[in-house]
Amino acid sequence: MSKKLYITSLLALAMLAGCKKDLDTTSDPSLYSTSNYPTTINDLQSTLAPCYSNLRDQNLLGFNLMPKALSNATHTANSAYNGDVSWNEMANTNLSVTNSYSSGAYTSYFVGVKNCNVVLAAADLYMEKFGKAQEKATVDLIRGQAYFLRAYYYFQLECLFGESYITTAGGGDKMGMAIYNGVPADLASTQVARSTVRQTWDFIENDLKQAATLLKGKIWSGDERGRVSEWAAKGLLGKAYVFTQDWANARTTLLDVIQNSGKTLMPFTKYADAFDGNSANEFNEESLFELNVDPDARGNDYGIYGGKAYNSTTINGLVWSAWALGADGTEGGAQPLGYGNEVVHDKNVTRFGYKIGYYNLVNNPAYTGSNPTQNNPRQIMDPAYRAQALLVRTNKTADPRLFVNTVQPWIDQVKPDGVTVYPASKPNFYAGQVNTFGFSFRKYSPVNYNVNDPSTLKAGANGPADAWNQYLLRMADVYLLYAEACKGAGDNGTALDYINRVKRRAYDLPLTAASAVDYPSLSSATSATGDPVLGNNPLYYERWAELFNEGGWWYDVCRWRIGASEAAYFGTALNLTGTIQWNDSKSYTWPIPLAEINSNSKIKQNPGY
Amino acid sequence: MYRKLLLKNVMLGFFLLLSHLVLAQSITVTGKVTDEKGNPLPGVTIALKGTAKGTNSDANGGYSISASSNDVLVFTTIGFNRIEEPVGSRISINVQLKEDQRQLNDVVVVGYGTQRRRDLTGSVGSVKGDVFKNQPITNPTEALQGRVAGVDIIKSSGAPDATPTIIIRGLASLNQPNPLYIVDGVRVPDGNNINPQDIATIDVLKDASSAAIYGAAAAGGVIVITTKKGTGVGTVPAINFNARYGITTPKLVKLLNKNDFIRLENIINPSYFQNTDGTPKAGIDTLADTDWTKALYRNAYEQNYNLSVAGSSPVVNYLFSGFYNSQKGIYIKSYSNIGGARINTDYKLSKWLKIGEQLAISQRRTSPPVGSEAQLHNAPFRTLPVIPVMDRFGKYGVVPNGYGQLSQFAGSNPVGSANYANAQNARNNLQSNVYADITLPYGFNFRANFSYNYYLENQDYFQDAFTIGKISVGSNSLNKYFIESTQFLSNYVLSWNHSYGKHNINAIAGYEQIQNKYNNLNASETAIGLPGYSFIQTSNSNLAISGKNDANGLIKSKFARVNYNFNSRYYLSGSIRQDANFVVFGPNKQKGVFPAASAGWNISEEPFFKKLLPVFTTFKLRGSYGELGNSNIGPYLFNSSYQQFQATNGIASGGQNFSPNGPFTIANSINAIPNPNLHWETIRETNLGIDGEALNGRLYFTAEVYNKNTVDMLYNIKLPLSTGFTAPYITNIGKVNSKGIDLMVGFRGNSSSAFGYDISATAGFNRNKVTSLAGLATDAIYDGYNYYSIGDPGFNMMPNQTLTITQAGSPFGSFYGYKVLGIFQTDAEAAVQKAGSGVARAGDLHFEDLNKDGVINDADRQIIGNPNPKLVYGINARFNFKGFDAALLFNGVAGVDIFNGVKAYEQYPFSDGNTTSQVFGNSLLGNNGVTDQPRLGIKNADGSFTLDPNKNFTSVNSYFVESGSYLKLKNLQIGYTFSSKLLQTVKIKNARVFIMGNNLFTITKYSGLDPELGSAASAQGYSGVTTRGVDAVSQYPQTRIYSAGVDINF
């Protein structure tokens, strides 16, 4: 009996095991197959989203590119932290081929290019297999955004890694970038040589023209405000023309933007509060293309990093956060509103025309005698100096943009917990060092909350997070580009006019009326008194001052080839020993990363590396 | 088709049963079986030759069997020589069995069957369970260390649940496969959960011909584990209890204490602790003096309990066992405990039908390191001794203010960080197997196995919010996951044994099918309401959930093998297997065929040999060729798919909105370039061997030479960054050659003398070389970083510089960097060199300027070491004298290089952290002249200090390459077995007490903590072959264990 039972059950097992049918194709049940996706417009929108979200990659605007790479390379910031070799190399403007930040930027900008190529392929597949004819308009808007972003990514790549800019002296036949006009389908098509600089710019300009056509007339509003428009495309196209010294096209294109985009310069009152996370001032009348950033890491412990949730933030402010006076009322006990690794390089303070020198601490006459706090410090800024410093602001003896861009110790105030007001402070590593300014950043930096705790700004927000959007193209830039194009084409009058409009806004004056602060000529003295390059070049100075800490100055330094004088001006940096090692034959281009050299048989390295 | 076959065979079986019902005339024979000393031998099988009839001896060695006068009784039992006695007219037959000295008579489990060792034509190494039974291990792989020639086992971590690395006969692939584990005839996902004390034998199928019957999964070798069975029909059940307890001590690096740290800072950062005039700053005497290594590590313990009951009757034999092993980790808060049970039973339901099952369950509970301190370092170099663990207010200590940039210290308080994170992990295993074995007429036999394996892992990880210094976690969070995987395996094997005259044939044919299912869920919630392991949502909570259910896993295989021998003298064997794997290989290449052939010659059976070399009792020559597949890659890699976009920073970029706090759009993009031709890589191996015994089995040896070639190697081609694809393209490119010699020789004492010994040595010589890497750009793979934190190539002593190269013509993962010619003695001598920033000085390393361009840069890198040992060896010695026994196990490697990445941290301060006292031995530091350590940097005129302008410590160079040869006393065990008489009164058969030391000492010139190193993290995502021999900071420290235990048989 039991034997029968055993045999029966074994037979049953054998039947159960059976002989499974062969599987012809298999695919991961947790992923969408390339042959069957996207099937809806929403799916297609999902493929477009990474073209934008990639901008917040750690290697790009999410973390590394601005505070660690460009702010060091331009000496906008001074890094107290010297524990990261790649970071120090940036300040030294002398990179190795393995530099993390140049390699990272190269990697992630190309990921952006790939993401855009995926969208263009997905849009074709969608329209071929699933889309309805009446959806073509929506799909074209998606295509237009993808073309724009592909151009944007190539624009940055060409500026950072291209062998040369195009000038009257040539440069178009030098090495540009490897161009991918589609997603590579097999291994052989991943070995791509560098196109020439001219071909690369042609590709960028062509994409931007297509973007402008596809996006023509579309006005984004409401929840879609952050998307790319026709005018962003034309603005960037004009910038590409300026960067390649195609003055004629630049003038036409930029003038079109100035006259027809409906965009202008925002008033100074808004301008003074448009860079530190006031969301009422975001996507304003001056903004052409802007990266939306929310002060909420949505549970990721480390902002843009982590495995928990997608979010829409960046964490640049950790590095260059403002400083609050210590709770004990001392500069030695000063607390950063983030990591506080960087402050504004002191040389920038004087370049903005701040001429009253350093301050001393004196005993606080109002000190109660015990329990020193930030409101009851033992020592304070010398009141005489303080009065002078306030006069600088009232009388605008220094460029008012200094105070838009920075936080001044003792004069300005910060809120480390979002509520409590503290006097701003020198960083603790400058405490006791008299010959230092110790200004910290206001633009793109936390001033009203601790970047580690954004819940003080937005209830429920958690994880370190920046609060401010990043302007990727705004009208002040367009005005100055237009001025540059006019100057290049010999129209100095128009050039001067547009430079002055930008300056007038900074001094809170009407844009178009002549004013006392106007530059009389294109070689008039600027606030940067004694600065051999910027001191008598309003165009250069205005681009530097107006777009301070927005990541673009490096491109200007390189295309104008003023690197050596910049290095001489700043001298050194906290994270360096000795002077900045600028090298004209190398420093203007970043190296093609070793990993690319090792994997692409057709790639060639830039000279000097 | 197979179902039909089974039914047919079952029917045949019934007829067979009926045909045997005709009985012969018989008498009853009785007798007693004893050993050479006259002690009764229970459990001896007494069979009638040529029939299936038989019995077993009882507890007193007695037996009784019906037989006819022309029957022959065959007495067999494991460990003793077989005796045949013709019955004739006798009714009482007493026999004395001699202990079997001849290893070659052992039965070896090979794929889908067994063979006597003397009949083997492939290469199989065997280890008996007794020899490692009491070693402090919870993993059978570790039991093989030092015991099988050509099997390199590396145990490089002291973590309580660490599993060792195993490499059989050298590296063969970038995706070096793990061995395939076969337990009691069925494939299991891994061998990690088997109680070593349940193991009767482990056989390692080393060469391709023995493993080829397992086809596409066998490239890493096959480890065949046979668990114990109940024996001794008619005796009382054998009960065994054993227990051991051991103290575990860590091997650690010691960091600078406060005074030495300040002394160093006064040289390199004189403004931190000194005023400008050189006087110490105020308050220094109040600073802490913390030994962070001590704060994080401690002595721990290992304890193990095992109880088994085994017995046998004519119909049933059984084994029940249970075990519990508890290990406290040397790292604070860590532990891992495993408990489990096994039931093995066989039922002989009739002469033609045997069924049985093996059932094993286990559960391991571990408290793993989690949170920001999850990655352990053998010393936390990024700490400062001046930070207290706790300050005077009972809060976790932070960096003191007022000491310049030191006050900017951005590292953590690792004790605090560790204490704010808690986790528990449980891994549950069920391995089950039922079989039916049917004897059919004409020498046929049919066996069906049905095996079901179930694995369930779950983990709870709670991270509390905290702020300590510059490290903070803003809100608490809970992560919980489970992973459930199952494997259902069925196989059917028809075998045929036939002899006519002196021709013996054994043939098998079979079908096997494996279905794998995988199901997991991973959920996180931030800002939970109560600390702990339960999700309590609050209005601040964010949720993230991922998981998948994949039931596609399917492997279908057909196989066959024929073994032929003539007169046990000449052997021929051939096998073939076809494997179809539907989820791992591309649609164009789903099926692979793996053939093998071998031959042997028992030359000692030849009359001429017996005359010529009578000293050899056995001498066999054998040779084989076979092909194996390696499919050690993940599923679906041939596909390209859309998935949620992960920027280089992870999922945070997996969505985007377009207005302040606006709704999100999920970001999806394509993740790879497809490869429909992706398939297994093939290993082709030839093997020639000699097995022999001499001096009546006291001397025994095996020598083998092999040549392995890997073709169509699976290769992760790193795509150009400009493609935008950060995941590699996986394809079949490249060839590897691995050749070597395996030797085993042993000598044992005469079993009749009071002093017994058995000493054996194994040695595996191996040389591997990548012969072709037909990559596209540069045919080389650069890998390995001297990581401080794994995954951050920019933040370590040698930032963004790879340590190894794998290229055609060189061994896997050769160290690659500048070759050091010496240390410059004078500035004048040094002035020729430009490396890093500026000109070299006295005390700097002199690098070879390979391309003679006057500058030391990337182009001057060359191969500076080979991390693959030329020789892996082991020595086993066992002694016994009266009640005493001793066992020593040595293992060693020779001809190997180590990249001592830790040395850079030990001689140079890391970032804003600490170093060790070795730093004071550097050239020109303090009052030093030029020493044998390079200089730290140069003091500038203004008193500041420039660190390492020559990149002595911050470049990959041969100063850090050292010989890694060592000989280690892995295990020493001394025991005493109490005589039976003394214990009989308390019903104990015997009892053994023992003391043991594990990892007692190492003979080596290596200057680091321990030269037994596994593989460091691979940035390229390989399984470790490109990062062998890198002594990295980020590793769980190794340990020594001192134990004592008892082993009692009732």
PDB file of C-alpha atoms in Angstrom, chain B residues 688-834:
ATOM      1  CA  LEU B 688      47.346  14.065 -17.621  1.00  0.00           C
ATOM      2  CA  GLY B 689      47.774  12.313 -14.308  1.00  0.00           C
ATOM      3  CA  ILE B 690      49.488   9.561 -12.373  1.00  0.00           C
ATOM      4  CA  ASP B 691      48.048   7.946  -9.258  1.00  0.00           C
ATOM      5  CA  GLY B 692      50.092   5.557  -7.212  1.00  0.00           C
ATOM      6  CA  GLU B 693      50.590   3.801  -3.959  1.00  0.00           C
ATOM      7  CA  ALA B 694      53.673   2.115  -2.662  1.00  0.00           C
ATOM      8  CA  LEU B 695      54.945   0.423   0.485  1.00  0.00           C
ATOM      9  CA  ASN B 696      51.619  -1.306   0.965  1.00  0.00           C
ATOM     10  CA  GLY B 697      49.682   1.859   0.736  1.00  0.00           C
ATOM     11  CA  ARG B 698      51.770   3.795   3.238  1.00  0.00           C
ATOM     12  CA  LEU B 699      53.064   6.078   0.543  1.00  0.00           C
ATOM     13  CA  TYR B 700      50.451   7.528  -1.747  1.00  0.00           C
ATOM     14  CA  PHE B 701      50.645  10.180  -4.391  1.00  0.00           C
ATOM     15  CA  THR B 702      48.993  11.841  -7.320  1.00  0.00           C
ATOM     16  CA  ALA B 703      50.607  14.037  -9.909  1.00  0.00           C
ATOM     17  CA  GLU B 704      48.767  15.859 -12.612  1.00  0.00           C
ATOM     18  CA  VAL B 705      49.482  18.355 -15.307  1.00  0.00           C
ATOM     19  CA  TYR B 706      46.787  20.368 -16.979  1.00  0.00           C
ATOM     20  CA  ASN B 707      46.329  22.940 -19.653  1.00  0.00           C
ATOM     21  CA  LYS B 708      43.183  25.041 -19.665  1.00  0.00           C
ATOM     22  CA  ASN B 709      42.122  27.397 -22.406  1.00  0.00           C
ATOM     23  CA  THR B 710      39.199  29.751 -22.133  1.00  0.00           C
ATOM     24  CA  VAL B 711      37.714  30.929 -25.404  1.00  0.00           C
ATOM     25  CA  ASP B 712      34.883  33.360 -26.093  1.00  0.00           C
ATOM     26  CA  MET B 713      35.525  34.868 -22.718  1.00  0.00           C
ATOM     27  CA  LEU B 714      32.710  36.986 -21.341  1.00  0.00           C
ATOM     28  CA  TYR B 715      34.017  40.507 -21.351  1.00  0.00           C
ATOM     29  CA  ASN B 716      32.446  43.726 -20.118  1.00  0.00           C
ATOM     30  CA  ILE B 717      33.597  46.120 -22.769  1.00  0.00           C
ATOM     31  CA  LYS B 718      33.770  49.536 -21.240  1.00  0.00           C
ATOM     32  CA  LEU B 719      32.009  51.694 -23.760  1.00  0.00           C
ATOM     33  CA  PRO B 720      33.476  55.083 -24.597  1.00  0.00           C
ATOM     34  CA  LEU B 721      32.129  57.717 -22.206  1.00  0.00           C
ATOM     35  CA  SER B 722      30.998  59.592 -25.296  1.00  0.00           C
ATOM     36  CA  THR B 723      28.351  56.946 -25.997  1.00  0.00           C
ATOM     37  CA  GLY B 724      26.540  58.048 -22.867  1.00  0.00           C
ATOM     38  CA  PHE B 725      26.204  54.438 -21.780  1.00  0.00           C
ATOM     39  CA  THR B 726      27.845  53.935 -18.455  1.00  0.00           C
ATOM     40  CA  ALA B 727      26.967  50.230 -18.266  1.00  0.00           C
ATOM     41  CA  PRO B 728      29.430  48.018 -20.103  1.00  0.00           C
ATOM     42  CA  TYR B 729      28.666  46.045 -23.236  1.00  0.00           C
ATOM     43  CA  ILE B 730      28.898  42.377 -22.390  1.00  0.00           C
ATOM     44  CA  THR B 731      30.151  40.142 -25.132  1.00  0.00           C
ATOM     45  CA  ASN B 732      32.295  37.094 -25.878  1.00  0.00           C
ATOM     46  CA  ILE B 733      35.811  38.224 -26.614  1.00  0.00           C
ATOM     47  CA  GLY B 734      39.191  37.079 -25.506  1.00  0.00           C
ATOM     48  CA  LYS B 735      41.165  34.029 -24.567  1.00  0.00           C
ATOM     49  CA  VAL B 736      42.873  32.883 -21.409  1.00  0.00           C
ATOM     50  CA  ASN B 737      45.365  30.152 -20.779  1.00  0.00           C
ATOM     51  CA  SER B 738      45.980  28.589 -17.421  1.00  0.00           C
ATOM     52  CA  LYS B 739      48.383  25.738 -17.032  1.00  0.00           C
ATOM     53  CA  GLY B 740      49.800  24.001 -14.060  1.00  0.00           C
ATOM     54  CA  ILE B 741      50.753  20.984 -12.061  1.00  0.00           C
ATOM     55  CA  ASP B 742      48.911  19.537  -9.083  1.00  0.00           C
ATOM     56  CA  LEU B 743      50.813  17.300  -6.718  1.00  0.00           C
ATOM     57  CA  MET B 744      49.713  15.362  -3.707  1.00  0.00           C
ATOM     58  CA  VAL B 745      51.904  13.059  -1.707  1.00  0.00           C
ATOM     59  CA  GLY B 746      51.295  11.444   1.618  1.00  0.00           C
ATOM     60  CA  PHE B 747      52.891   9.036   3.977  1.00  0.00           C
ATOM     61  CA  ARG B 748      51.300   7.263   6.854  1.00  0.00           C
ATOM     62  CA  GLY B 749      52.351   5.033   9.664  1.00  0.00           C
ATOM     63  CA  ASN B 750      51.546   1.418  10.084  1.00  0.00           C
ATOM     64  CA  SER B 751      48.099   1.137  11.563  1.00  0.00           C
ATOM     65  CA  SER B 752      49.181  -1.647  13.886  1.00  0.00           C
ATOM     66  CA  SER B 753      51.691   0.477  15.772  1.00  0.00           C
ATOM     67  CA  ALA B 754      50.732   2.561  18.792  1.00  0.00           C
ATOM     68  CA  PHE B 755      52.073   5.715  17.234  1.00  0.00           C
ATOM     69  CA  GLY B 756      50.048   6.590  14.177  1.00  0.00           C
ATOM     70  CA  TYR B 757      50.658   9.349  11.744  1.00  0.00           C
ATOM     71  CA  ASP B 758      49.538  10.494   8.366  1.00  0.00           C
ATOM     72  CA  ILE B 759      51.305  13.370   6.733  1.00  0.00           C
ATOM     73  CA  SER B 760      50.339  14.649   3.358  1.00  0.00           C
ATOM     74  CA  ALA B 761      51.190  17.633   1.280  1.00  0.00           C
ATOM     75  CA  THR B 762      49.389  19.177  -1.624  1.00  0.00           C
ATOM     76  CA  ALA B 763      50.774  21.627  -4.088  1.00  0.00           C
ATOM     77  CA  GLY B 764      49.239  23.380  -7.045  1.00  0.00           C
ATOM     78  CA  PHE B 765      51.485  25.220  -9.451  1.00  0.00           C
ATOM     79  CA  ASN B 766      49.660  27.504 -11.798  1.00  0.00           C
ATOM     80  CA  ARG B 767      50.422  30.129 -14.363  1.00  0.00           C
ATOM     81  CA  ASN B 768      47.646  32.065 -15.996  1.00  0.00           C
ATOM     82  CA  LYS B 769      47.875  34.436 -18.872  1.00  0.00           C
ATOM     83  CA  VAL B 770      45.339  36.347 -20.862  1.00  0.00           C
ATOM     84  CA  THR B 771      46.294  35.375 -24.390  1.00  0.00           C
ATOM     85  CA  SER B 772      43.969  37.632 -26.281  1.00  0.00           C
ATOM     86  CA  LEU B 773      41.643  40.490 -25.487  1.00  0.00           C
ATOM     87  CA  ALA B 774      40.392  41.521 -28.858  1.00  0.00           C
ATOM     88  CA  GLY B 775      38.786  44.626 -27.447  1.00  0.00           C
ATOM     89  CA  LEU B 776      38.186  47.543 -29.658  1.00  0.00           C
ATOM     90  CA  ALA B 777      40.161  50.499 -28.391  1.00  0.00           C
ATOM     91  CA  THR B 778      42.894  49.509 -26.066  1.00  0.00           C
ATOM     92  CA  ASP B 779      42.986  45.825 -25.438  1.00  0.00           C
ATOM     93  CA  ALA B 780      43.410  46.294 -21.728  1.00  0.00           C
ATOM     94  CA  ILE B 781      41.244  46.505 -18.652  1.00  0.00           C
ATOM     95  CA  TYR B 782      42.312  48.880 -15.938  1.00  0.00           C
ATOM     96  CA  ASP B 783      40.823  48.206 -12.565  1.00  0.00           C
ATOM     97  CA  GLY B 784      41.221  48.524  -8.828  1.00  0.00           C
ATOM     98  CA  TYR B 785      41.653  51.618  -6.722  1.00  0.00           C
ATOM     99  CA  ASN B 786      43.406  52.089  -3.444  1.00  0.00           C
ATOM    100  CA  TYR B 787      39.993  52.920  -2.045  1.00  0.00           C
ATOM    101  CA  TYR B 788      39.383  54.419   1.305  1.00  0.00           C
ATOM    102  CA  SER B 789      35.652  54.257   0.700  1.00  0.00           C
ATOM    103  CA  ILE B 790      34.716  51.764  -1.962  1.00  0.00           C
ATOM    104  CA  GLY B 791      33.145  53.468  -4.946  1.00  0.00           C
ATOM    105  CA  ASP B 792      34.873  56.808  -4.470  1.00  0.00           C
ATOM    106  CA  PRO B 793      37.925  56.659  -6.731  1.00  0.00           C
ATOM    107  CA  GLY B 794      38.682  60.337  -6.201  1.00  0.00           C
ATOM    108  CA  PHE B 795      38.914  60.262  -2.438  1.00  0.00           C
ATOM    109  CA  ASN B 796      41.806  58.027  -1.542  1.00  0.00           C
ATOM    110  CA  MET B 797      45.575  57.983  -1.344  1.00  0.00           C
ATOM    111  CA  MET B 798      46.018  57.421  -5.067  1.00  0.00           C
ATOM    112  CA  PRO B 799      43.041  59.314  -6.413  1.00  0.00           C
ATOM    113  CA  ASN B 800      41.598  58.168  -9.707  1.00  0.00           C
ATOM    114  CA  GLN B 801      44.543  55.931 -10.464  1.00  0.00           C
ATOM    115  CA  THR B 802      43.868  52.331 -11.281  1.00  0.00           C
ATOM    116  CA  LEU B 803      46.088  49.686  -9.750  1.00  0.00           C
ATOM    117  CA  THR B 804      45.941  46.816 -12.207  1.00  0.00           C
ATOM    118  CA  ILE B 805      45.998  46.013 -15.870  1.00  0.00           C
ATOM    119  CA  THR B 806      44.565  42.969 -17.569  1.00  0.00           C
ATOM    120  CA  GLN B 807      45.869  42.648 -21.088  1.00  0.00           C
ATOM    121  CA  ALA B 808      46.889  40.059 -23.618  1.00  0.00           C
ATOM    122  CA  GLY B 809      50.201  38.494 -22.699  1.00  0.00           C
ATOM    123  CA  SER B 810      49.975  39.160 -18.966  1.00  0.00           C
ATOM    124  CA  PRO B 811      48.325  37.455 -16.025  1.00  0.00           C
ATOM    125  CA  PHE B 812      44.977  38.693 -14.785  1.00  0.00           C
ATOM    126  CA  GLY B 813      45.053  41.903 -12.822  1.00  0.00           C
ATOM    127  CA  SER B 814      48.801  42.560 -12.983  1.00  0.00           C
ATOM    128  CA  PHE B 815      49.806  45.532 -10.864  1.00  0.00           C
ATOM    129  CA  TYR B 816      50.475  48.501 -13.076  1.00  0.00           C
ATOM    130  CA  GLY B 817      52.265  51.705 -12.166  1.00  0.00           C
ATOM    131  CA  TYR B 818      55.660  53.348 -11.920  1.00  0.00           C
ATOM    132  CA  LYS B 819      58.626  51.118 -11.296  1.00  0.00           C
ATOM    133  CA  VAL B 820      60.723  52.368  -8.388  1.00  0.00           C
ATOM    134  CA  LEU B 821      64.460  52.157  -8.959  1.00  0.00           C
ATOM    135  CA  GLY B 822      65.378  53.367  -5.496  1.00  0.00           C
ATOM    136  CA  ILE B 823      65.317  56.393  -3.244  1.00  0.00           C
ATOM    137  CA  PHE B 824      67.334  59.420  -4.223  1.00  0.00           C
ATOM    138  CA  GLN B 825      70.113  59.984  -1.720  1.00  0.00           C
ATOM    139  CA  THR B 826      70.958  63.582  -2.670  1.00  0.00           C
ATOM    140  CA  ASP B 827      69.173  66.514  -4.265  1.00  0.00           C
ATOM    141  CA  ALA B 828      71.723  66.536  -7.055  1.00  0.00           C
ATOM    142  CA  GLU B 829      71.010  62.949  -7.895  1.00  0.00           C
ATOM    143  CA  ALA B 830      67.282  63.643  -7.772  1.00  0.00           C
ATOM    144  CA  ALA B 831      67.321  66.688 -10.006  1.00  0.00           C
ATOM    145  CA  VAL B 832      66.918  64.546 -13.119  1.00  0.00           C
ATOM    146  CA  GLN B 833      63.374  63.594 -12.237  1.00  0.00           C
ATOM    147  CA  LYS B 834      60.158  65.507 -12.806  1.00  0.00           C
TER     148      LYS B 834
END
